[in-house]
Amino acid sequence: MGMGFLRGMRYEAVRAIASYYNTSTRGGHMTYRPLEISTVTDYIRDTALMGSIFSKNETLVAEDLADGNVNLVFRVSNGTTPSKTASVIVKQALPYARAVGESFPMPLKRISVEHHALTVQAQYCPQWVPRVYYYDEEMALMVMEDLNQHVIMRKGMMQQVQYPQFARHLGLFLARSLFYTSDLYCASEVKKQQVSLRINPELCRVTEDLVFTHPFIDHPGNHWNPRLTEEIHEIRKDSHLLAQIMDLKDRFMTHAEALIHGDLHTGSIMLNQDDTAVIDPEFSFYGPMAFDVGSLLGNLAISYVAQGAYGLDTKTAAEYRRWIAESIRTIWTVFSLEFRSLWSTNAQSWNNEVYMDQYLHRLLRESIGFGGIEIIRRIVGLAHTVDLEHITDNAMKTYAEITALRMGRLWIQRSNQLTHIDELLSLIREVAL
Ligand code: SR1
Ligand code: MG
């Protein structure tokens, strides 16, 4: 994704960093090793999965599926389609971000962060997270359910596929995963202990830099379509806007509200017409609930804008945009109804309707602010999104990106005034004609 220019740090340096985090050595011997397509089947063969998922002596085959920014991903199965009857996904962390290279070190222990988050989410929302079959901390890997009947949502949206269950599922997933890990539900001491155990400083720092800081200053990791330069300079000159962004960054860094996913974009959702799975919570930590809601809404808005530049006929584009807008409304409506219901049933010591209303309004405002920042960073910062990047017509791409930048800026600016999700939908329609 245009991040190769950061490649080049010596591998020894990366190993030293991994070793510093104390996740790649045991008794002085290196046990961690990155798997390859030629070694992953042997790895699986040595696990108890032979005899549970797979039969003891069957032949295994591997495919390389990695296409995200960060990790190695393989599918291991007992044959190729149509003879395949069993398969798993092997997800392994590298000591750096895969799509950037060794110049972008990332700790191996992010797999343990992800494993923990999936375990907690499975407690409250088992139907919307992938099952973990096997976890190897030393190898920094998990073997997981193969969601081969699902697609990555961002890709499905680029084909204008509508997912009728998605918005309701995500509204419920957000409400339950966030409510049950917040102070509204948890015992005070337990929550504080969890906050301290689940700190994720290295990946939080990635978000602080890539989302909240670098896009708004000169930084070598940024890159953008040169035709956007004027618009970006306008954003960077707007002190009031920057102050709002800093306020939200402070919120991200200091508000340990609930165990959040931490990177809930449309590439972190796999789904089909009936089922939805939220994957990849390696950025998870106790942070502001609205960061998850806002990341999701911001990425839906990016797709909304991009639909106008795919060369679709007017009716198809308008119909798909209507579906995206309706999904945004449903996510928020289901989220807030479910959150209120959980609050009323489970939060006796917070029993106050006025405070509940205030709390939900604050979450809406913060979500829209975080969503606006997410939109801008995906155009200006290090990590872009394929929904905009794959637009081939230069003029259309520029138009879509300028529209998205304006959308992001307006979301941030208006976030403090909005009181109802319908006002956000009007804003989206006003900006993206
Ligand atoms: C090097 S990590 C870049 C981005 O990919 C992840 O999915 C996060 O969104 C992060 O900001
Ligand atoms: Mg990810």
GROMACS .gro file of C-alpha atoms and ligand atoms in nm:
model
  445
    1MET     CA    1   0.000   0.000   0.000
    2GLY     CA    2   0.267   0.250  -0.097
    3MET     CA    3   0.467   0.200   0.220
    4GLY     CA    4   0.770   0.024   0.074
    5PHE     CA    5   0.987   0.332   0.096
    6LEU     CA    6   1.025   0.268   0.467
    7ARG     CA    7   1.193  -0.066   0.407
    8GLY     CA    8   1.558  -0.106   0.485
    9MET     CA    9   1.624  -0.132   0.857
   10ARG     CA   10   1.880  -0.408   0.921
   11TYR     CA   11   1.711  -0.732   1.023
   12GLU     CA   12   1.947  -0.761   1.323
   13ALA     CA   13   1.806  -0.435   1.454
   14VAL     CA   14   1.454  -0.567   1.428
   15ARG     CA   15   1.556  -0.888   1.605
   16ALA     CA   16   1.711  -0.677   1.880
   17ILE     CA   17   1.383  -0.490   1.922
   18ALA     CA   18   1.185  -0.814   1.929
   19SER     CA   19   1.426  -0.952   2.185
   20TYR     CA   20   1.389  -0.637   2.394
   21TYR     CA   21   1.017  -0.705   2.410
   22ASN     CA   22   1.117  -1.048   2.540
   23THR     CA   23   0.879  -1.241   2.323
   24SER     CA   24   1.116  -1.412   2.085
   25THR     CA   25   1.365  -1.583   2.315
   26ARG     CA   26   1.350  -1.846   2.583
   27GLY     CA   27   1.653  -1.941   2.791
   28GLY     CA   28   1.871  -1.746   2.551
   29HIS     CA   29   1.763  -1.958   2.250
   30MET     CA   30   1.563  -1.809   1.972
   31THR     CA   31   1.245  -2.016   1.938
   32TYR     CA   32   1.044  -1.772   1.731
   33ARG     CA   33   1.080  -1.813   1.359
   34PRO     CA   34   0.861  -1.667   1.087
   35LEU     CA   35   0.674  -1.943   0.905
   36GLU     CA   36   0.677  -1.978   0.530
   37ILE     CA   37   0.450  -2.153   0.289
   38SER     CA   38   0.703  -2.438   0.286
   39THR     CA   39   0.717  -2.475   0.669
   40VAL     CA   40   0.366  -2.395   0.792
   41THR     CA   41   0.225  -2.743   0.718
   42ASP     CA   42   0.508  -2.908   0.915
   43TYR     CA   43   0.430  -2.672   1.201
   44ILE     CA   44   0.061  -2.774   1.202
   45ARG     CA   45   0.160  -3.140   1.171
   46ASP     CA   46   0.339  -3.112   1.509
   47THR     CA   47   0.034  -2.977   1.690
   48ALA     CA   48  -0.264  -3.145   1.852
   49LEU     CA   49  -0.473  -3.017   1.561
   50MET     CA   50  -0.374  -3.344   1.386
   51GLY     CA   51  -0.640  -3.565   1.534
   52SER     CA   52  -0.888  -3.290   1.607
   53ILE     CA   53  -0.933  -3.059   1.307
   54PHE     CA   54  -0.735  -3.285   1.071
   55SER     CA   55  -0.703  -3.663   1.064
   56LYS     CA   56  -0.372  -3.793   1.196
   57ASN     CA   57  -0.185  -3.880   0.877
   58GLU     CA   58  -0.348  -3.674   0.609
   59THR     CA   59  -0.154  -3.457   0.367
   60LEU     CA   60  -0.175  -3.085   0.428
   61VAL     CA   61  -0.144  -2.802   0.178
   62ALA     CA   62  -0.078  -2.432   0.244
   63GLU     CA   63  -0.175  -2.107   0.073
   64ASP     CA   64  -0.033  -1.762   0.145
   65LEU     CA   65  -0.327  -1.526   0.213
   66ALA     CA   66  -0.146  -1.225   0.361
   67ASP     CA   67  -0.285  -0.899   0.223
   68GLY     CA   68  -0.322  -0.673   0.527
   69ASN     CA   69  -0.063  -0.426   0.649
   70VAL     CA   70   0.080  -0.615   0.937
   71ASN     CA   71   0.095  -0.999   0.966
   72LEU     CA   72   0.162  -1.331   0.795
   73VAL     CA   73  -0.156  -1.524   0.712
   74PHE     CA   74  -0.172  -1.878   0.571
   75ARG     CA   75  -0.454  -2.119   0.501
   76VAL     CA   76  -0.369  -2.482   0.577
   77SER     CA   77  -0.612  -2.746   0.450
   78ASN     CA   78  -0.634  -3.114   0.378
   79GLY     CA   79  -0.657  -3.070   0.004
   80THR     CA   80  -0.761  -2.821  -0.256
   81THR     CA   81  -1.121  -2.739  -0.346
   82PRO     CA   82  -1.337  -2.944  -0.406
   83SER     CA   83  -1.169  -3.229  -0.213
   84LYS     CA   84  -1.086  -3.007   0.087
   85THR     CA   85  -1.291  -3.096   0.394
   86ALA     CA   86  -1.101  -2.917   0.672
   87SER     CA   87  -0.899  -2.597   0.683
   88VAL     CA   88  -0.759  -2.345   0.932
   89ILE     CA   89  -0.603  -2.000   0.920
   90VAL     CA   90  -0.256  -1.952   1.067
   91LYS     CA   91  -0.192  -1.592   1.164
   92GLN     CA   92   0.162  -1.508   1.274
   93ALA     CA   93   0.311  -1.176   1.381
   94LEU     CA   94   0.638  -1.059   1.234
   95PRO     CA   95   0.865  -0.833   1.441
   96TYR     CA   96   0.770  -0.557   1.198
   97ALA     CA   97   0.474  -0.446   0.983
   98ARG     CA   98   0.468  -0.680   0.683
   99ALA     CA   99   0.355  -0.423   0.425
  100VAL     CA  100   0.618  -0.168   0.531
  101GLY     CA  101   0.918  -0.384   0.611
  102GLU     CA  102   1.178  -0.407   0.880
  103SER     CA  103   1.202  -0.031   0.919
  104PHE     CA  104   0.863  -0.040   1.098
  105PRO     CA  105   0.920  -0.260   1.405
  106MET     CA  106   0.614  -0.396   1.583
  107PRO     CA  107   0.623  -0.622   1.889
  108LEU     CA  108   0.550  -0.992   1.853
  109LYS     CA  109   0.343  -0.977   2.168
  110ARG     CA  110   0.060  -0.816   1.972
  111ILE     CA  111  -0.060  -1.172   1.911
  112SER     CA  112  -0.117  -1.212   2.284
  113VAL     CA  113  -0.311  -0.881   2.282
  114GLU     CA  114  -0.524  -1.013   1.999
  115HIS     CA  115  -0.569  -1.351   2.161
  116HIS     CA  116  -0.689  -1.190   2.482
  117ALA     CA  117  -0.928  -0.953   2.302
  118LEU     CA  118  -1.077  -1.240   2.102
  119THR     CA  119  -1.123  -1.436   2.424
  120VAL     CA  120  -1.308  -1.149   2.591
  121GLN     CA  121  -1.518  -1.075   2.282
  122ALA     CA  122  -1.603  -1.445   2.253
  123GLN     CA  123  -1.741  -1.427   2.606
  124TYR     CA  124  -1.992  -1.153   2.516
  125CYS     CA  125  -2.034  -1.188   2.139
  126PRO     CA  126  -1.930  -1.544   2.042
  127GLN     CA  127  -2.133  -1.531   1.721
  128TRP     CA  128  -1.930  -1.239   1.581
  129VAL     CA  129  -1.567  -1.337   1.636
  130PRO     CA  130  -1.360  -1.615   1.476
  131ARG     CA  131  -1.287  -1.922   1.687
  132VAL     CA  132  -0.928  -1.971   1.801
  133TYR     CA  133  -0.818  -2.337   1.787
  134TYR     CA  134  -0.459  -2.304   1.899
  135TYR     CA  135  -0.234  -2.033   2.044
  136ASP     CA  136   0.148  -2.039   2.052
  137GLU     CA  137   0.289  -1.741   2.236
  138GLU     CA  138   0.653  -1.818   2.156
  139MET     CA  139   0.586  -1.843   1.786
  140ALA     CA  140   0.356  -1.540   1.809
  141LEU     CA  141   0.080  -1.719   1.624
  142MET     CA  142  -0.279  -1.830   1.642
  143VAL     CA  143  -0.453  -2.102   1.446
  144MET     CA  144  -0.808  -1.992   1.381
  145GLU     CA  145  -1.134  -2.074   1.214
  146ASP     CA  146  -1.115  -2.043   0.835
  147LEU     CA  147  -1.389  -1.800   0.739
  148ASN     CA  148  -1.382  -1.919   0.380
  149GLN     CA  149  -1.753  -1.852   0.329
  150HIS     CA  150  -1.695  -1.486   0.420
  151VAL     CA  151  -1.525  -1.198   0.236
  152ILE     CA  152  -1.342  -0.892   0.363
  153MET     CA  153  -1.610  -0.624   0.383
  154ARG     CA  154  -1.403  -0.352   0.213
  155LYS     CA  155  -1.369  -0.574  -0.094
  156GLY     CA  156  -1.736  -0.668  -0.097
  157MET     CA  157  -1.829  -0.300  -0.082
  158MET     CA  158  -1.614  -0.233  -0.388
  159GLN     CA  159  -1.848  -0.476  -0.571
  160GLN     CA  160  -2.159  -0.302  -0.429
  161VAL     CA  161  -2.263  -0.610  -0.231
  162GLN     CA  162  -2.525  -0.538   0.034
  163TYR     CA  163  -2.507  -0.731   0.360
  164PRO     CA  164  -2.850  -0.730   0.525
  165GLN     CA  165  -2.734  -0.846   0.870
  166PHE     CA  166  -2.413  -0.646   0.899
  167ALA     CA  167  -2.538  -0.324   1.062
  168ARG     CA  168  -2.745  -0.499   1.326
  169HIS     CA  169  -2.461  -0.739   1.404
  170LEU     CA  170  -2.207  -0.457   1.440
  171GLY     CA  171  -2.443  -0.246   1.651
  172LEU     CA  172  -2.485  -0.539   1.889
  173PHE     CA  173  -2.116  -0.633   1.880
  174LEU     CA  174  -2.013  -0.278   1.970
  175ALA     CA  175  -2.272  -0.238   2.246
  176ARG     CA  176  -2.192  -0.571   2.414
  177SER     CA  177  -1.812  -0.574   2.377
  178LEU     CA  178  -1.788  -0.215   2.503
  179PHE     CA  179  -2.054  -0.215   2.775
  180TYR     CA  180  -1.938  -0.540   2.940
  181THR     CA  181  -1.575  -0.422   2.964
  182SER     CA  182  -1.657  -0.074   3.096
  183ASP     CA  183  -1.694   0.065   3.449
  184LEU     CA  184  -2.069   0.058   3.396
  185TYR     CA  185  -2.052  -0.321   3.431
  186CYS     CA  186  -1.717  -0.426   3.579
  187ALA     CA  187  -1.623  -0.418   3.945
  188SER     CA  188  -1.397  -0.120   4.005
  189GLU     CA  189  -1.088  -0.318   4.114
  190VAL     CA  190  -1.125  -0.575   3.837
  191LYS     CA  191  -1.156  -0.307   3.573
  192LYS     CA  192  -0.847  -0.121   3.700
  193GLN     CA  193  -0.646  -0.440   3.706
  194GLN     CA  194  -0.753  -0.517   3.349
  195VAL     CA  195  -0.662  -0.167   3.233
  196SER     CA  196  -0.310  -0.216   3.367
  197LEU     CA  197  -0.274  -0.570   3.230
  198ARG     CA  198  -0.400  -0.484   2.885
  199ILE     CA  199  -0.189  -0.182   2.803
  200ASN     CA  200  -0.065  -0.200   2.445
  201PRO     CA  201   0.184   0.087   2.432
  202GLU     CA  202   0.362   0.007   2.106
  203LEU     CA  203   0.046  -0.036   1.899
  204CYS     CA  204  -0.124   0.260   2.068
  205ARG     CA  205   0.180   0.463   1.967
  206VAL     CA  206   0.132   0.350   1.606
  207THR     CA  207  -0.226   0.482   1.619
  208GLU     CA  208  -0.128   0.804   1.796
  209ASP     CA  209   0.129   0.868   1.522
  210LEU     CA  210  -0.048   0.738   1.211
  211VAL     CA  211  -0.400   0.854   1.293
  212PHE     CA  212  -0.371   1.162   1.513
  213THR     CA  213  -0.029   1.318   1.452
  214HIS     CA  214   0.157   1.249   1.127
  215PRO     CA  215  -0.124   1.333   0.881
  216PHE     CA  216  -0.140   1.683   1.028
  217ILE     CA  217   0.234   1.763   1.017
  218ASP     CA  218   0.519   1.711   0.772
  219HIS     CA  219   0.631   1.351   0.814
  220PRO     CA  220   0.813   1.118   0.574
  221GLY     CA  221   0.552   0.843   0.625
  222ASN     CA  222   0.274   1.057   0.475
  223HIS     CA  223   0.193   1.035   0.107
  224TRP     CA  224  -0.095   1.164  -0.104
  225ASN     CA  225  -0.215   1.242  -0.450
  226PRO     CA  226  -0.028   1.568  -0.534
  227ARG     CA  227  -0.354   1.728  -0.655
  228LEU     CA  228  -0.473   1.732  -0.293
  229THR     CA  229  -0.187   1.941  -0.159
  230GLU     CA  230  -0.381   2.267  -0.139
  231GLU     CA  231  -0.671   2.104   0.046
  232ILE     CA  232  -0.430   1.935   0.289
  233HIS     CA  233  -0.247   2.261   0.358
  234GLU     CA  234  -0.583   2.422   0.438
  235ILE     CA  235  -0.650   2.148   0.693
  236ARG     CA  236  -0.307   2.191   0.850
  237LYS     CA  237  -0.354   2.568   0.880
  238ASP     CA  238  -0.688   2.539   1.060
  239SER     CA  239  -0.586   2.583   1.426
  240HIS     CA  240  -0.937   2.527   1.558
  241LEU     CA  241  -0.965   2.199   1.369
  242LEU     CA  242  -0.622   2.091   1.491
  243ALA     CA  243  -0.726   2.173   1.848
  244GLN     CA  244  -1.028   1.944   1.813
  245ILE     CA  245  -0.804   1.669   1.675
  246MET     CA  246  -0.564   1.711   1.967
  247ASP     CA  247  -0.853   1.694   2.209
  248LEU     CA  248  -0.962   1.362   2.057
  249LYS     CA  249  -0.602   1.238   2.059
  250ASP     CA  250  -0.588   1.321   2.430
  251ARG     CA  251  -0.914   1.129   2.472
  252PHE     CA  252  -0.762   0.831   2.288
  253MET     CA  253  -0.452   0.841   2.508
  254THR     CA  254  -0.617   0.893   2.846
  255HIS     CA  255  -0.975   0.766   2.852
  256ALA     CA  256  -0.958   0.400   2.958
  257GLU     CA  257  -1.330   0.350   2.909
  258ALA     CA  258  -1.362  -0.007   2.777
  259LEU     CA  259  -1.166  -0.282   2.602
  260ILE     CA  260  -1.184  -0.150   2.248
  261HIS     CA  261  -1.098  -0.331   1.924
  262GLY     CA  262  -0.868  -0.044   1.832
  263ASP     CA  263  -0.870  -0.084   1.450
  264LEU     CA  264  -1.230  -0.146   1.352
  265HIS     CA  265  -1.229  -0.060   0.983
  266THR     CA  266  -1.403  -0.247   0.701
  267GLY     CA  267  -1.088  -0.456   0.646
  268SER     CA  268  -1.134  -0.592   1.000
  269ILE     CA  269  -1.478  -0.736   0.917
  270MET     CA  270  -1.544  -1.060   0.727
  271LEU     CA  271  -1.900  -1.136   0.632
  272ASN     CA  272  -2.160  -1.280   0.399
  273GLN     CA  273  -2.537  -1.246   0.365
  274ASP     CA  274  -2.603  -1.413   0.701
  275ASP     CA  275  -2.293  -1.400   0.918
  276THR     CA  276  -2.049  -1.135   1.034
  277ALA     CA  277  -1.710  -1.175   1.203
  278VAL     CA  278  -1.496  -0.901   1.353
  279ILE     CA  279  -1.129  -0.996   1.315
  280ASP     CA  280  -0.783  -0.859   1.397
  281PRO     CA  281  -0.811  -0.687   1.739
  282GLU     CA  282  -0.432  -0.660   1.783
  283PHE     CA  283  -0.461  -0.284   1.853
  284SER     CA  284  -0.695  -0.357   2.144
  285PHE     CA  285  -0.654  -0.178   2.479
  286TYR     CA  286  -0.872   0.004   2.732
  287GLY     CA  287  -0.955   0.318   2.537
  288PRO     CA  288  -1.250   0.535   2.438
  289MET     CA  289  -1.553   0.341   2.313
  290ALA     CA  290  -1.619   0.600   2.044
  291PHE     CA  291  -1.289   0.521   1.873
  292ASP     CA  292  -1.433   0.186   1.758
  293VAL     CA  293  -1.767   0.333   1.653
  294GLY     CA  294  -1.599   0.625   1.476
  295SER     CA  295  -1.343   0.409   1.290
  296LEU     CA  296  -1.625   0.196   1.154
  297LEU     CA  297  -1.846   0.488   1.050
  298GLY     CA  298  -1.549   0.673   0.897
  299ASN     CA  299  -1.457   0.377   0.680
  300LEU     CA  300  -1.820   0.334   0.568
  301ALA     CA  301  -1.816   0.700   0.469
  302ILE     CA  302  -1.497   0.647   0.266
  303SER     CA  303  -1.677   0.376   0.070
  304TYR     CA  304  -1.982   0.603   0.032
  305VAL     CA  305  -1.765   0.870  -0.129
  306ALA     CA  306  -1.568   0.622  -0.342
  307GLN     CA  307  -1.888   0.478  -0.498
  308GLY     CA  308  -1.922   0.801  -0.694
  309ALA     CA  309  -1.587   0.740  -0.869
  310TYR     CA  310  -1.622   0.376  -0.977
  311GLY     CA  311  -1.791   0.464  -1.306
  312LEU     CA  312  -2.116   0.295  -1.197
  313ASP     CA  313  -2.448   0.394  -1.351
  314THR     CA  314  -2.626   0.658  -1.143
  315LYS     CA  315  -2.896   0.422  -1.017
  316THR     CA  316  -2.651   0.155  -0.894
  317ALA     CA  317  -2.430   0.410  -0.717
  318ALA     CA  318  -2.729   0.587  -0.558
  319GLU     CA  319  -2.883   0.259  -0.443
  320TYR     CA  320  -2.558   0.139  -0.285
  321ARG     CA  321  -2.504   0.474  -0.117
  322ARG     CA  322  -2.854   0.450   0.027
  323TRP     CA  323  -2.763   0.111   0.171
  324ILE     CA  324  -2.443   0.248   0.328
  325ALA     CA  325  -2.630   0.545   0.477
  326GLU     CA  326  -2.900   0.315   0.614
  327SER     CA  327  -2.629   0.091   0.761
  328ILE     CA  328  -2.473   0.388   0.942
  329ARG     CA  329  -2.813   0.478   1.086
  330THR     CA  330  -2.882   0.117   1.191
  331ILE     CA  331  -2.540   0.065   1.351
  332TRP     CA  332  -2.591   0.369   1.571
  333THR     CA  333  -2.957   0.296   1.646
  334VAL     CA  334  -2.898  -0.070   1.737
  335PHE     CA  335  -2.584   0.021   1.931
  336SER     CA  336  -2.757   0.287   2.140
  337LEU     CA  337  -3.072   0.079   2.203
  338GLU     CA  338  -2.870  -0.226   2.309
  339PHE     CA  339  -2.633  -0.016   2.519
  340ARG     CA  340  -2.928   0.145   2.699
  341SER     CA  341  -3.089  -0.190   2.756
  342LEU     CA  342  -2.766  -0.338   2.901
  343TRP     CA  343  -2.726  -0.028   3.117
  344SER     CA  344  -3.083  -0.046   3.252
  345THR     CA  345  -3.050  -0.415   3.336
  346ASN     CA  346  -2.692  -0.432   3.463
  347ALA     CA  347  -2.576  -0.096   3.592
  348GLN     CA  348  -2.777  -0.031   3.909
  349SER     CA  349  -2.515   0.197   4.062
  350TRP     CA  350  -2.529   0.416   3.749
  351ASN     CA  351  -2.907   0.425   3.742
  352ASN     CA  352  -2.986   0.775   3.613
  353GLU     CA  353  -3.172   0.844   3.287
  354VAL     CA  354  -3.028   1.193   3.251
  355TYR     CA  355  -2.673   1.065   3.280
  356MET     CA  356  -2.746   0.779   3.037
  357ASP     CA  357  -2.870   1.031   2.778
  358GLN     CA  358  -2.565   1.252   2.830
  359TYR     CA  359  -2.333   0.952   2.800
  360LEU     CA  360  -2.486   0.836   2.471
  361HIS     CA  361  -2.481   1.189   2.327
  362ARG     CA  362  -2.116   1.223   2.419
  363LEU     CA  363  -2.041   0.888   2.251
  364LEU     CA  364  -2.217   1.006   1.935
  365ARG     CA  365  -2.020   1.332   1.925
  366GLU     CA  366  -1.687   1.162   1.992
  367SER     CA  367  -1.760   0.889   1.736
  368ILE     CA  368  -1.817   1.147   1.465
  369GLY     CA  369  -1.498   1.330   1.561
  370PHE     CA  370  -1.289   1.010   1.557
  371GLY     CA  371  -1.459   0.908   1.231
  372GLY     CA  372  -1.359   1.236   1.066
  373ILE     CA  373  -0.996   1.192   1.167
  374GLU     CA  374  -0.999   0.834   1.034
  375ILE     CA  375  -1.127   0.957   0.696
  376ILE     CA  376  -0.850   1.217   0.664
  377ARG     CA  377  -0.567   0.989   0.777
  378ARG     CA  378  -0.662   0.727   0.515
  379ILE     CA  379  -0.592   0.983   0.241
  380VAL     CA  380  -0.295   1.175   0.383
  381GLY     CA  381  -0.114   0.934   0.614
  382LEU     CA  382   0.089   0.616   0.580
  383ALA     CA  383  -0.194   0.362   0.550
  384HIS     CA  384  -0.440   0.427   0.267
  385THR     CA  385  -0.743   0.216   0.175
  386VAL     CA  386  -0.798   0.017  -0.140
  387ASP     CA  387  -1.152   0.155  -0.195
  388LEU     CA  388  -1.002   0.491  -0.289
  389GLU     CA  389  -0.660   0.372  -0.410
  390HIS     CA  390  -0.792   0.145  -0.681
  391ILE     CA  391  -0.989   0.422  -0.861
  392THR     CA  392  -0.815   0.431  -1.199
  393ASP     CA  393  -0.946   0.756  -1.344
  394ASN     CA  394  -0.724   1.031  -1.203
  395ALA     CA  395  -0.981   1.309  -1.215
  396MET     CA  396  -1.246   1.090  -1.049
  397LYS     CA  397  -0.999   0.978  -0.783
  398THR     CA  398  -0.901   1.336  -0.705
  399TYR     CA  399  -1.265   1.439  -0.685
  400ALA     CA  400  -1.345   1.150  -0.448
  401GLU     CA  401  -1.044   1.221  -0.227
  402ILE     CA  402  -1.119   1.594  -0.203
  403THR     CA  403  -1.479   1.509  -0.117
  404ALA     CA  404  -1.360   1.267   0.152
  405LEU     CA  405  -1.119   1.523   0.297
  406ARG     CA  406  -1.403   1.777   0.318
  407MET     CA  407  -1.624   1.512   0.473
  408GLY     CA  408  -1.363   1.428   0.736
  409ARG     CA  409  -1.307   1.792   0.817
  410LEU     CA  410  -1.679   1.864   0.852
  411TRP     CA  411  -1.734   1.557   1.070
  412ILE     CA  412  -1.472   1.688   1.311
  413GLN     CA  413  -1.598   2.047   1.301
  414ARG     CA  414  -1.965   1.959   1.348
  415SER     CA  415  -1.908   1.674   1.592
  416ASN     CA  416  -1.969   1.897   1.894
  417GLN     CA  417  -2.306   2.018   1.762
  418LEU     CA  418  -2.468   1.697   1.638
  419THR     CA  419  -2.734   1.545   1.859
  420HIS     CA  420  -2.889   1.279   1.634
  421ILE     CA  421  -2.752   1.028   1.384
  422ASP     CA  422  -2.988   1.167   1.115
  423GLU     CA  423  -2.793   1.492   1.124
  424LEU     CA  424  -2.480   1.297   1.030
  425LEU     CA  425  -2.665   1.138   0.738
  426SER     CA  426  -2.775   1.481   0.615
  427LEU     CA  427  -2.415   1.596   0.639
  428ILE     CA  428  -2.292   1.296   0.437
  429ARG     CA  429  -2.549   1.363   0.161
  430GLU     CA  430  -2.469   1.733   0.163
  431VAL     CA  431  -2.096   1.673   0.102
  432ALA     CA  432  -2.104   1.372  -0.132
  433LEU     CA  433  -2.358   1.456  -0.401
  434SR1     C1  434   0.177  -0.020   0.989
  434SR1     S1  435   0.022  -0.040   1.049
  434SR1     C2  436  -0.075   0.063   0.951
  434SR1     C3  437  -0.218   0.054   0.979
  434SR1     O1  438  -0.262  -0.078   0.957
  434SR1     C4  439  -0.344  -0.119   1.063
  434SR1     O2  440  -0.453  -0.189   1.015
  434SR1     C5  441  -0.383   0.007   1.137
  434SR1     O3  442  -0.497   0.067   1.080
  434SR1     C6  443  -0.261   0.090   1.120
  434SR1     O4  444  -0.286   0.226   1.136
  435MG      MG  445  -0.553  -0.522   1.107
   0.00000   0.00000   0.00000
